[in-house]
Coordinates of C-alpha atoms and ligand atoms in Angstrom, one line a residue:
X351 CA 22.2 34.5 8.9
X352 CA 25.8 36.2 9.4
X353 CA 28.4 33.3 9.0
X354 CA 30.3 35.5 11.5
X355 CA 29.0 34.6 14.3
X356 CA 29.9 31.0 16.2
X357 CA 26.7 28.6 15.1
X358 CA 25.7 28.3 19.0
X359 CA 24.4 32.6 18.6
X360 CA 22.8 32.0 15.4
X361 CA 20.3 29.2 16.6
X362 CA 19.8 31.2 19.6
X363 CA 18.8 33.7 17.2
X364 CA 16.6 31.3 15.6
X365 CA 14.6 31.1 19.2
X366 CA 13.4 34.3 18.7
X367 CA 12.2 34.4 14.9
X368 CA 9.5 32.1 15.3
X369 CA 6.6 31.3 17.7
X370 CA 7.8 28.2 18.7
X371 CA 11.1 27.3 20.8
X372 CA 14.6 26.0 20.4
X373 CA 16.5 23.4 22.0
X374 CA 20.1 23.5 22.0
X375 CA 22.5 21.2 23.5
X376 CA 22.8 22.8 26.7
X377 CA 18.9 23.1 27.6
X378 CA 17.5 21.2 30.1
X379 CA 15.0 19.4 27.9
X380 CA 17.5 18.3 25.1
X381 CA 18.1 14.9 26.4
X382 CA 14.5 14.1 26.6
X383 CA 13.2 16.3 23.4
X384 CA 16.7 14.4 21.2
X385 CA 15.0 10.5 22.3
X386 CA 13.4 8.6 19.5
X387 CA 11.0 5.7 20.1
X388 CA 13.9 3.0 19.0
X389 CA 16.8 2.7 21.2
X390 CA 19.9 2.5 18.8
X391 CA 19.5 6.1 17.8
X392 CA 20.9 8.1 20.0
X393 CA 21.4 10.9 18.4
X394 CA 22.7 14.3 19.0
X395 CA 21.5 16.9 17.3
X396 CA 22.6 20.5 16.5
X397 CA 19.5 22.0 17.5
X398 CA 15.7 21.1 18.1
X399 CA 13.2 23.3 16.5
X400 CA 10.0 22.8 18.3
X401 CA 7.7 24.6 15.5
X402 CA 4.1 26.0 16.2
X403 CA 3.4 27.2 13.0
X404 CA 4.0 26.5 9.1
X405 CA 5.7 29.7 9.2
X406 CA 8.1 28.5 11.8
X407 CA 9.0 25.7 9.9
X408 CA 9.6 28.2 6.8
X409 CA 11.5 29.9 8.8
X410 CA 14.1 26.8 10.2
X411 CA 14.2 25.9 6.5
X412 CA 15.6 29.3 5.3
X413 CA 17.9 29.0 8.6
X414 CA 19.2 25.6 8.0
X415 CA 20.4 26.8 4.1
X416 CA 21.7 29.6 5.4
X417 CA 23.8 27.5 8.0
X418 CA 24.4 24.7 5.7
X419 CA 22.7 22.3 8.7
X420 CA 21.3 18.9 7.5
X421 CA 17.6 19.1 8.0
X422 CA 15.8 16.1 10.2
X423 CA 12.1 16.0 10.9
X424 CA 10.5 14.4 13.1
X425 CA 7.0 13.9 14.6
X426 CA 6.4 10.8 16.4
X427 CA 10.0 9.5 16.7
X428 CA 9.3 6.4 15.5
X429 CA 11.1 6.4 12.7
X430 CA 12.2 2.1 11.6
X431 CA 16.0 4.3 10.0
X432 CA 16.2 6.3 12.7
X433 CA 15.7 9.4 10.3
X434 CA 14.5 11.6 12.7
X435 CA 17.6 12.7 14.5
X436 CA 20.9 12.9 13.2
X437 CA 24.2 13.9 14.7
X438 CA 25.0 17.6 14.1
X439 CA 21.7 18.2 12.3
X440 CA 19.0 21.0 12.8
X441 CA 15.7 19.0 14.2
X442 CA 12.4 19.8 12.6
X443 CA 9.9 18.5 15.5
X444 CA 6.2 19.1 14.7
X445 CA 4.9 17.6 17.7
X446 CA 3.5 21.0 18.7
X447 CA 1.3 21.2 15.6
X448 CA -1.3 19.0 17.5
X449 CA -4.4 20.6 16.7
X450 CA -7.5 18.3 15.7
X451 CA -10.2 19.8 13.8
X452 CA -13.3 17.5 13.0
X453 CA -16.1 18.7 10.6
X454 CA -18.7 15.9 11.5
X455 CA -21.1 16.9 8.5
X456 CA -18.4 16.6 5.9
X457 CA -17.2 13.8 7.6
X458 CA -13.9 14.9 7.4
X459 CA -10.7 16.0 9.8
X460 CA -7.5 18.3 9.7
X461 CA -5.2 16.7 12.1
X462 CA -1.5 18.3 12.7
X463 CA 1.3 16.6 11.5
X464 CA 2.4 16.0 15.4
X465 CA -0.8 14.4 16.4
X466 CA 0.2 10.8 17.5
X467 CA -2.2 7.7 16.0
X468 CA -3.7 7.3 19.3
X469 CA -5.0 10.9 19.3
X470 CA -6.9 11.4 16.6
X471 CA -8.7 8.1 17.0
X472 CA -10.0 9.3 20.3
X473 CA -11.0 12.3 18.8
X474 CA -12.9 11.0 15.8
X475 CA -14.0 7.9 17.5
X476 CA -16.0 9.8 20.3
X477 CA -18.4 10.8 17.1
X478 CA -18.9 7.4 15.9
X479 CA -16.2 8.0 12.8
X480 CA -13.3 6.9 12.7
X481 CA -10.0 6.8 10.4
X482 CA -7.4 4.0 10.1
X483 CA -3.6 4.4 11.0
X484 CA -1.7 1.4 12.2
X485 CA -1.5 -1.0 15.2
X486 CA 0.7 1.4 17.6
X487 CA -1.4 4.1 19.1
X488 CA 2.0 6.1 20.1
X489 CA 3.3 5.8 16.2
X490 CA 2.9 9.5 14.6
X491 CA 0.6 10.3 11.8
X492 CA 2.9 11.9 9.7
X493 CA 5.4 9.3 9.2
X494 CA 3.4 6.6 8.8
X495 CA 0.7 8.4 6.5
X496 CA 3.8 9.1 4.5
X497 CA 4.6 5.7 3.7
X498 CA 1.4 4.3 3.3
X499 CA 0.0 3.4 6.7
X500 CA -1.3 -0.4 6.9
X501 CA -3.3 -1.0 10.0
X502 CA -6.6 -2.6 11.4
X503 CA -9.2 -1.2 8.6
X504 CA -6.5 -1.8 5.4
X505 CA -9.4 -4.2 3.7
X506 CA -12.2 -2.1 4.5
X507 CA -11.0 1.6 4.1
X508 CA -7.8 0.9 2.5
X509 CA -4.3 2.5 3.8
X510 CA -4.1 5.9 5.4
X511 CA -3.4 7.4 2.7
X512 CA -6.3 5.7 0.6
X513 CA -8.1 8.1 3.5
X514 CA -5.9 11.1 2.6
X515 CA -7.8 14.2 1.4
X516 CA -5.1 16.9 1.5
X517 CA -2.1 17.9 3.2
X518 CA -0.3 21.4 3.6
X519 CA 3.2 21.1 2.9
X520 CA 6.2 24.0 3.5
X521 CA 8.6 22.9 0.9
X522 CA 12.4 23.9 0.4
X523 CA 11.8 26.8 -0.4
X524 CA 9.9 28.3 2.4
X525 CA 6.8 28.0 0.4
X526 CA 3.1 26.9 2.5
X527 CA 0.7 25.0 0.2
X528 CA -1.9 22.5 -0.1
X529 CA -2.1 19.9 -1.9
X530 CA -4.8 17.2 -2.7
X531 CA -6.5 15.9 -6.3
X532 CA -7.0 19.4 -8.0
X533 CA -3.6 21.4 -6.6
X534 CA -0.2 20.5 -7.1
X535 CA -1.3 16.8 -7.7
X536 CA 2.2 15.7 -8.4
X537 CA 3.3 16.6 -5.1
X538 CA -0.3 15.1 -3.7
X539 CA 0.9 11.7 -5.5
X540 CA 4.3 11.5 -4.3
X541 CA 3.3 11.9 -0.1
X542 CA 1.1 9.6 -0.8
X543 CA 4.1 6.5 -0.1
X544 CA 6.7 8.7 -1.3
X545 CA 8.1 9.5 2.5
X546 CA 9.2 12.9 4.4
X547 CA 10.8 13.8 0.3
X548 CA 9.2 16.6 -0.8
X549 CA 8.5 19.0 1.8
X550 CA 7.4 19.1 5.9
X551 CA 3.8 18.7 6.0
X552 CA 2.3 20.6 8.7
X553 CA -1.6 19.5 8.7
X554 CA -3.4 16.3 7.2
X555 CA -6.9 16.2 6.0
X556 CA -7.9 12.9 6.3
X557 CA -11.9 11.2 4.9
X558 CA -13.7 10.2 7.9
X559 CA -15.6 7.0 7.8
X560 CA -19.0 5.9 9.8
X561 CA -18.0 3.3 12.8
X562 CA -21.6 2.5 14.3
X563 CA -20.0 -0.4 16.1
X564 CA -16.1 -2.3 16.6
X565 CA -15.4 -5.6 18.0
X566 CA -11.8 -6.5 18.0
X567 CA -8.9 -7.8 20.1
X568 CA -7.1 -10.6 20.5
X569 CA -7.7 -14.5 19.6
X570 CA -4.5 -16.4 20.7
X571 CA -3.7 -19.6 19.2
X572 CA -1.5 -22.7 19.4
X573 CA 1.8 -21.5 16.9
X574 CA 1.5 -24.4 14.7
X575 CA 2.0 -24.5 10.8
X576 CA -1.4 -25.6 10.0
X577 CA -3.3 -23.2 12.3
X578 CA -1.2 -20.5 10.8
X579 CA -1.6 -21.5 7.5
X580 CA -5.7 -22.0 7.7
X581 CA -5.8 -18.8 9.4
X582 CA -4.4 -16.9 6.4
X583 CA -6.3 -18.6 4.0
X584 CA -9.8 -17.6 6.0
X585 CA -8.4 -14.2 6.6
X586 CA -7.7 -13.8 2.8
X587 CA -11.3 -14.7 2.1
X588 CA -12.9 -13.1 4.9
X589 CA -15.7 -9.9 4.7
X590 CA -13.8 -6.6 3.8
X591 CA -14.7 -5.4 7.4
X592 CA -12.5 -7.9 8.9
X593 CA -8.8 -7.1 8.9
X594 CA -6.2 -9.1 10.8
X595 CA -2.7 -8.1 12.1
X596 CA -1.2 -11.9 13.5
X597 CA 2.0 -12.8 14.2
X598 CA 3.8 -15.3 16.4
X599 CA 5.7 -13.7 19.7
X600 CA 6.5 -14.7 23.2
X601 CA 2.9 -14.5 25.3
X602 CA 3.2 -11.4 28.1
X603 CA 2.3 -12.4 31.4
X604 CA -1.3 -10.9 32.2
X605 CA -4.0 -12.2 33.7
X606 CA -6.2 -13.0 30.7
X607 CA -3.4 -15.9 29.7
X608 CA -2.6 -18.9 31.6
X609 CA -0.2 -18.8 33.6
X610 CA 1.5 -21.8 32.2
X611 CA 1.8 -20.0 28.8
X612 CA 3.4 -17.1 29.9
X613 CA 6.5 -16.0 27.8
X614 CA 5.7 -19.3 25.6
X615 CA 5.4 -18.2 21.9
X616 CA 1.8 -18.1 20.4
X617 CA -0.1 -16.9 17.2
X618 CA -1.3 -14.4 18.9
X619 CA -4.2 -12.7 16.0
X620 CA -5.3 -9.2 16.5
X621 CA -8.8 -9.4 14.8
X622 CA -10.4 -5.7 13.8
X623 CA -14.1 -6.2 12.7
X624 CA -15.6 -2.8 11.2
X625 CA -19.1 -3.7 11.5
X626 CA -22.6 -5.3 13.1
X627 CA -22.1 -6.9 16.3
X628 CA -23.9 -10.1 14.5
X629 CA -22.0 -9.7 11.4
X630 CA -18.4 -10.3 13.6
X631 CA -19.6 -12.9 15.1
X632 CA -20.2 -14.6 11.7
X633 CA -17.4 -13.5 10.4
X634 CA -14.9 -14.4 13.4
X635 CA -16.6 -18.4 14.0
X636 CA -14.6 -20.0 11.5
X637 CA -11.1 -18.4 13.2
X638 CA -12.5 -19.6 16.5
X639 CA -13.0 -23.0 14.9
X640 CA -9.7 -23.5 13.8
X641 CA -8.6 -25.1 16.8
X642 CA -9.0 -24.6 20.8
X643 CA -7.9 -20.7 21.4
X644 CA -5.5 -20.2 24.1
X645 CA -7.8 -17.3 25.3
X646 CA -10.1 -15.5 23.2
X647 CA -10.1 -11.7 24.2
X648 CA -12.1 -10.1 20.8
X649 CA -15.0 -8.6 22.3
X650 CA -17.1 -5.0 21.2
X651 CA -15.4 -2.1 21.8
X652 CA -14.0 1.4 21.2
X653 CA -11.7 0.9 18.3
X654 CA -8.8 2.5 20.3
X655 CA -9.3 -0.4 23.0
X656 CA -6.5 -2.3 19.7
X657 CA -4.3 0.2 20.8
X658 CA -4.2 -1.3 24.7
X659 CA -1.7 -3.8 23.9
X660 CA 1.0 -1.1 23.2
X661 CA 4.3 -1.4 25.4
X662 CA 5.1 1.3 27.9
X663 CA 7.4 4.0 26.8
X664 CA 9.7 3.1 29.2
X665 CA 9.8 -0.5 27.9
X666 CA 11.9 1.8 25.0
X667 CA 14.6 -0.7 23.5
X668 CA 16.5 -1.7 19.9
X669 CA 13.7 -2.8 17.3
X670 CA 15.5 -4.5 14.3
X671 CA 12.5 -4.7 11.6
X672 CA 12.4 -6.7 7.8
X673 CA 9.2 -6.9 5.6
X674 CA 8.1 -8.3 2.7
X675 CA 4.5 -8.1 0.8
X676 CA 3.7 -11.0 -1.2
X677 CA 0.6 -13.2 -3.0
X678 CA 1.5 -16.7 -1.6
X679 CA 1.2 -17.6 1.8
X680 CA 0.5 -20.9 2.4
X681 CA 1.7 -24.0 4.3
X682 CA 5.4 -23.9 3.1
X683 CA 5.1 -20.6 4.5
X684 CA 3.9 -20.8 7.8
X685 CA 6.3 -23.9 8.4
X686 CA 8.9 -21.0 7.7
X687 CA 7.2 -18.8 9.5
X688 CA 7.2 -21.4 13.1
X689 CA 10.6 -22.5 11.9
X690 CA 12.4 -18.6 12.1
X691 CA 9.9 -17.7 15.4
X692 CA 11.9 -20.9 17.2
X693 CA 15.3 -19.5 16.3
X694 CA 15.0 -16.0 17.5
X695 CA 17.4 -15.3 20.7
X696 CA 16.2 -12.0 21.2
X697 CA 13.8 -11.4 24.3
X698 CA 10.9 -9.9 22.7
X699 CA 10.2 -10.8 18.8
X700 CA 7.1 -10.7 16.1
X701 CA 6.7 -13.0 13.1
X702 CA 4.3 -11.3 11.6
X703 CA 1.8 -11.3 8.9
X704 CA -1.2 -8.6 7.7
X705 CA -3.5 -9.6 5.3
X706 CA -4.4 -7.2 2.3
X707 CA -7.0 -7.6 0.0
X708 CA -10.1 -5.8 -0.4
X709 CA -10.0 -1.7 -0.2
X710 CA -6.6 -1.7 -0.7
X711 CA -6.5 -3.5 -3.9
X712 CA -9.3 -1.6 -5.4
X713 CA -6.9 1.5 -5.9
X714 CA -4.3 1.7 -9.1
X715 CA -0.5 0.8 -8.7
X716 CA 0.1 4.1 -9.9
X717 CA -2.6 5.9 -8.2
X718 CA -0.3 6.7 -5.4
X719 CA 3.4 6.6 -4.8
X720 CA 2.8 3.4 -3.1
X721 CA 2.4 1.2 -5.4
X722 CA 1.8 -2.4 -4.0
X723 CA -1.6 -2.9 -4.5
X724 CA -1.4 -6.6 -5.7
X725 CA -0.2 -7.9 -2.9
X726 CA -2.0 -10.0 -0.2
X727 CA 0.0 -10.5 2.7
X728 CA 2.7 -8.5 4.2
X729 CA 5.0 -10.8 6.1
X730 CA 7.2 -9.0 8.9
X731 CA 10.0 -9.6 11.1
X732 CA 10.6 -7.6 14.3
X733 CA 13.4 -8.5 16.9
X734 CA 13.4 -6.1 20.1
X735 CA 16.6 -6.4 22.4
X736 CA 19.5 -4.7 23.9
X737 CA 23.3 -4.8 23.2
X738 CA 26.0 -3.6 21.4
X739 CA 26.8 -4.0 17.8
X740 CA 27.0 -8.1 18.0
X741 CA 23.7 -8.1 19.4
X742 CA 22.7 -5.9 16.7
X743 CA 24.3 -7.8 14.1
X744 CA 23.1 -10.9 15.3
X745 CA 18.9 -9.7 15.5
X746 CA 19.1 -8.2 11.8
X747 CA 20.4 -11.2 10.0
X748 CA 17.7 -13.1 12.1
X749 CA 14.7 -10.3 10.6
X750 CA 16.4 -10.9 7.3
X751 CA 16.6 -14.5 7.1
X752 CA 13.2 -14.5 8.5
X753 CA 11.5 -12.9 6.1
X754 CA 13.1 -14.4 3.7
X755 CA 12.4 -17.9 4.4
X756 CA 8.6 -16.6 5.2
X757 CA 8.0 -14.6 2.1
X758 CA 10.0 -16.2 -0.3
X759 CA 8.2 -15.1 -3.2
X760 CA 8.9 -11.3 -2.6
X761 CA 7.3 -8.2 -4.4
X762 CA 8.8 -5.7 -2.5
X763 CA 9.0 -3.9 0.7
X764 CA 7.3 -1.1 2.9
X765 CA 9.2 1.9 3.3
X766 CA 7.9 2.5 6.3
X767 CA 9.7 -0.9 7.7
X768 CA 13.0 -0.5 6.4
X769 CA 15.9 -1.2 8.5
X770 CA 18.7 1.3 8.9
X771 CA 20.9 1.8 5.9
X772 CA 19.0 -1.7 4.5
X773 CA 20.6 -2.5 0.9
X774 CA 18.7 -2.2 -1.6
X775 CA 16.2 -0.5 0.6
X776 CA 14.5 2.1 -2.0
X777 CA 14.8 -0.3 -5.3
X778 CA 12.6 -2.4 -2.6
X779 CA 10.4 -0.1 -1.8
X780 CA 8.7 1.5 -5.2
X781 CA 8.9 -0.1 -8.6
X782 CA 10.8 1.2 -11.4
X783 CA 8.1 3.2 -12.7
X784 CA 7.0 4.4 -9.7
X785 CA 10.3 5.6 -8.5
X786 CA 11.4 7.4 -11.8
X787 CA 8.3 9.6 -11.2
X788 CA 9.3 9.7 -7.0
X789 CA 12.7 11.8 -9.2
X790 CA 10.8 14.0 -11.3
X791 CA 8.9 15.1 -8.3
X792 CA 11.7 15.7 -6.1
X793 CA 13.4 17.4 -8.8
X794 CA 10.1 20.2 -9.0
X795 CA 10.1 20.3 -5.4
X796 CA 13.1 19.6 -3.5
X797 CA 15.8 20.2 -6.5
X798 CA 18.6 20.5 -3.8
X799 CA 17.7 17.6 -1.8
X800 CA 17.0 19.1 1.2
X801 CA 15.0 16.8 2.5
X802 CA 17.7 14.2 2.5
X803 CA 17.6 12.3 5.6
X804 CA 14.7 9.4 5.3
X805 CA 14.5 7.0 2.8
X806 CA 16.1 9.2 0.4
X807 CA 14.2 9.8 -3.3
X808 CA 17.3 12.2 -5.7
X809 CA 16.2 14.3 -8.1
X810 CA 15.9 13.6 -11.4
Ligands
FAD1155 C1 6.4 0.0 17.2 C2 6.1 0.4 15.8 C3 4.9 0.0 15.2 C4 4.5 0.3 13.9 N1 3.3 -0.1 13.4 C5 3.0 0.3 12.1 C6 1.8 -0.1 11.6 O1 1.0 -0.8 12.2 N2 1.5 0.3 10.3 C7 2.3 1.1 9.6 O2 2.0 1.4 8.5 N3 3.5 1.5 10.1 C8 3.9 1.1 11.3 N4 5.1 1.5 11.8 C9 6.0 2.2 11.0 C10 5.8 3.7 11.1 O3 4.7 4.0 10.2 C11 7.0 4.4 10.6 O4 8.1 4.1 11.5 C12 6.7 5.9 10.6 O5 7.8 6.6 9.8 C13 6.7 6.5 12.0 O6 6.2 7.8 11.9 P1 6.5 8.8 13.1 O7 5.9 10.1 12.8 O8 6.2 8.2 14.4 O9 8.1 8.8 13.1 P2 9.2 10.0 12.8 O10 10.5 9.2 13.2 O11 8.9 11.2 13.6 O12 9.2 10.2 11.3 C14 9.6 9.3 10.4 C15 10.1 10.0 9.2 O13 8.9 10.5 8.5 C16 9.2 11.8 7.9 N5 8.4 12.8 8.5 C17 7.8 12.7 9.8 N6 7.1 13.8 10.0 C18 7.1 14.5 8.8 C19 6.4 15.7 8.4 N7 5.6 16.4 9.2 N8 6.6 16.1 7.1 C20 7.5 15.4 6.3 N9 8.1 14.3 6.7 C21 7.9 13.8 7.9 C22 10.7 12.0 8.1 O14 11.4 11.5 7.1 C23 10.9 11.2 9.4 O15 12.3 10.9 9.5 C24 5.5 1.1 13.1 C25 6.7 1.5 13.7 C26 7.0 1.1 15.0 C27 8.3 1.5 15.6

């Protein structure tokens, strides 16, 4: 690019090197193309590079050197830093690289980088396969397989990325590769936890996995300290096809609830059995048993059918967000848990916990760049609201006290939670070890840190 000329021409130039589009400032569609899922990023960005190929996003590489622009990428927005859109930067958004391409005899998919959670699981699920992201149908693939990915199948097909098969990557320097066990399986390591580091990955190949039959939903039960505390003990020792997402939040006001517990908190459970219809119902009696449910809504279904419970878009607001995984939750720990729930002041709020175990232990700490495979439970915060900075202030020292009076006995954190600009944020997220090999990577592959706004890994 010729310095010369005012920035405004040269990303106009941009438009017309690449088969995509670009969306400056004064396009109609910037407002709406610069939103990302949580509201205290509001961001304004140089320029948005909608790409449609890995050659496009080669291309807005070698432009944003040239132009000395920070690089931010983004695919589903839903970024817990608010990485993917920065003031003044040059926006990397692969939400056009959407294509879904199932091979049902290899059992296997190449999904783009832009695809949203939601999308692919309809894809794959219409053939009786299936692949596990999180709990949010609208998050995007890319970030969340990045970091890890802990959803609804975590004990019986381990994280996303346990899932992973390959991924082509354009890294700094312009260059398209793939990357999986037998090429460049440094770089096939480090995306495997590591974040958005190394390079913008433009395609995933992901393992697909047989799902004859689902039943999952919702069992919602009184918040009390000893129903929370049996249900993680029977969770913890449940079958490997039953995973569990539960937390404690304000009940919504729908027609499956009683009207006299609307907006009351509840433990509301989010059971996910991968399995025999027979087999669930085994599995899920001794949760029922536990105590009276408020309503019981886990019934067979279309996996996708967990994604139902997602909040409309346009119930968009701030999300503060803790997390810590840990071996030990017991009674002490779900007093905690009921004690911080009753404190919140925000509207809408989670106390959360997943429980780990099975596939996702089977895999070595330093198998993949996430490394916290002893861990059990991962105990969560999540505070959504709206306000100006006191507000914010006052809903992140409640997620951090939270988990911090839930989890007490921390080993870490998931990148994919952090909190904007959280201290000690990537010491939290990967082990020593871990980390130090994070450096080496980024010093093969991303040397000048490029790739510098996310949860940010420096060469070594
Ligand atoms: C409501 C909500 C629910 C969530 N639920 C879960 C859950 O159940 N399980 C779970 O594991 N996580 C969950 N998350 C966390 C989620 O995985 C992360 O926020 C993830 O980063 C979001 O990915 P995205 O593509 O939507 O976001 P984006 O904001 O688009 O991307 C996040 C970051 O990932 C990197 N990145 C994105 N695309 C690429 C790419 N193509 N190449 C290289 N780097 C890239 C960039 O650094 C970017 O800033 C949730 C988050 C929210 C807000």
């Amino acid at each position: 690019m010729d310095k010369r000329f005012p920035l405004a021409d040269q990303i106009e130039m941009l438009g017309s090197m690449i088969r995509g589009s670009v969306i400056a400032p004064s396009h109609p569609d910037y407002d709406a193309l610069r939103l990302v899922a949580l509201a205290q990023f509001d961001r304004r960005p140089a320029a948005i590079v909608r790409v449609r190929t890995a050659a496009d996003v080669a291309t807005a590489l070698n432009f944003a050197q040239a132009t000395d622009l920070p690089v931010a990428v983004r695919a589903g927005g839903h970024s817990t830093g608010g990485f993917s859109a920065a003031d003044g930067a040059l926006v990397i958004d692969v939400r056009e690289l959407n294509s879904i391409e199932i091979d049902t005899d290899a059992q296997t998919v190449w999904a783009g980088a832009g695809c949203t959670a939601a999308e692919v699981t309809l894809a794959v699920e219409k053939r009786n396969l299936i692949v596990g992201f999180g709990d949010s149908g609208s998050v995007g693939i890319a970030g969340l397989t990045l970091g890890g990915g802990i959803g609804y199948l975590v004990r019986k097909h381990g994280l996303t990325i346990d899932s992973l098969l390959a991924v082509e990557i354009v890294t700094a320097t312009g260059e398209i590769l793939v990357a999986d066990d037998s090429n460049h399986a440094d770089l096939f390591w480090a995306v495997r936890g590591g974040g958005g580091n190394f390079g913008i990955v433009t395609r995933f190949k992901y393992r697909l996995h047989p799902l004859p039959a689902f039943t999952g939903g919702p069992l919602v039960l009184p918040p009390t300290p000893e129903v929370i505390a049996g249900f993680a003990a029977l969770a913890d020792a449940a079958p490997e096809e039953l995973s569990a997402i539960a937390m404690i939040m304000p009940l919504p006001p729908v027609p499956m609830i009683p009207a006299e517990a609307h907006g009351k908190l509840a433990f509301v459970a989010m059971m996910a059995f991968a399995g025999a219809p027979e087999d669930a119902q085994k599995a899920l009696a001794p949760f029922r048993a536990l105590t009276t449910p408020l309503a019981d809504l886990v019934g067979p279904g279309p996996f996708s059918t967990m994604y139902m419970f997602d909040p409309p878009a346009e119930m968009r607001s701030m999300v503060s967000m803790r997390s810590r995984f840990t071996k030990v939750f017991g009674a002490d720990e779900a007093r905690a848990l009921v004690d911080a729930a009753n404190k919140c002041t925000a509207p809408m709020m989670m106390a959360q916990i997943r429980v780990l175990g099975g596939a996702h232990s089977r895999i070595g700490t330093g198998d993949t760049a996430f490394a916290h495979r002893g861990s059990r439970f991962m105990v969560s915060f999540l505070a959504m609201y709206g306000g100006g900075p006191d507000v914010i202030a006052e809903q992140e020292r409640w997620v951090g006290d939270g988990v911090a009076a839930a989890a007490p006995v921390s080993e870490g954190t998931y990148v994919n939670f952090l909190g904007d600009g959280e201290a000690r944020g990537l010491a939290a997220a990967y082990p020593e070890a871990t980390l130090a090999r994070l450096r080496q990577v980024k010093r093969r592959y991303d040397p000048q840190n490029l790739f510098k706004l996310n949860t940010n890994v420096t060469p070594a």
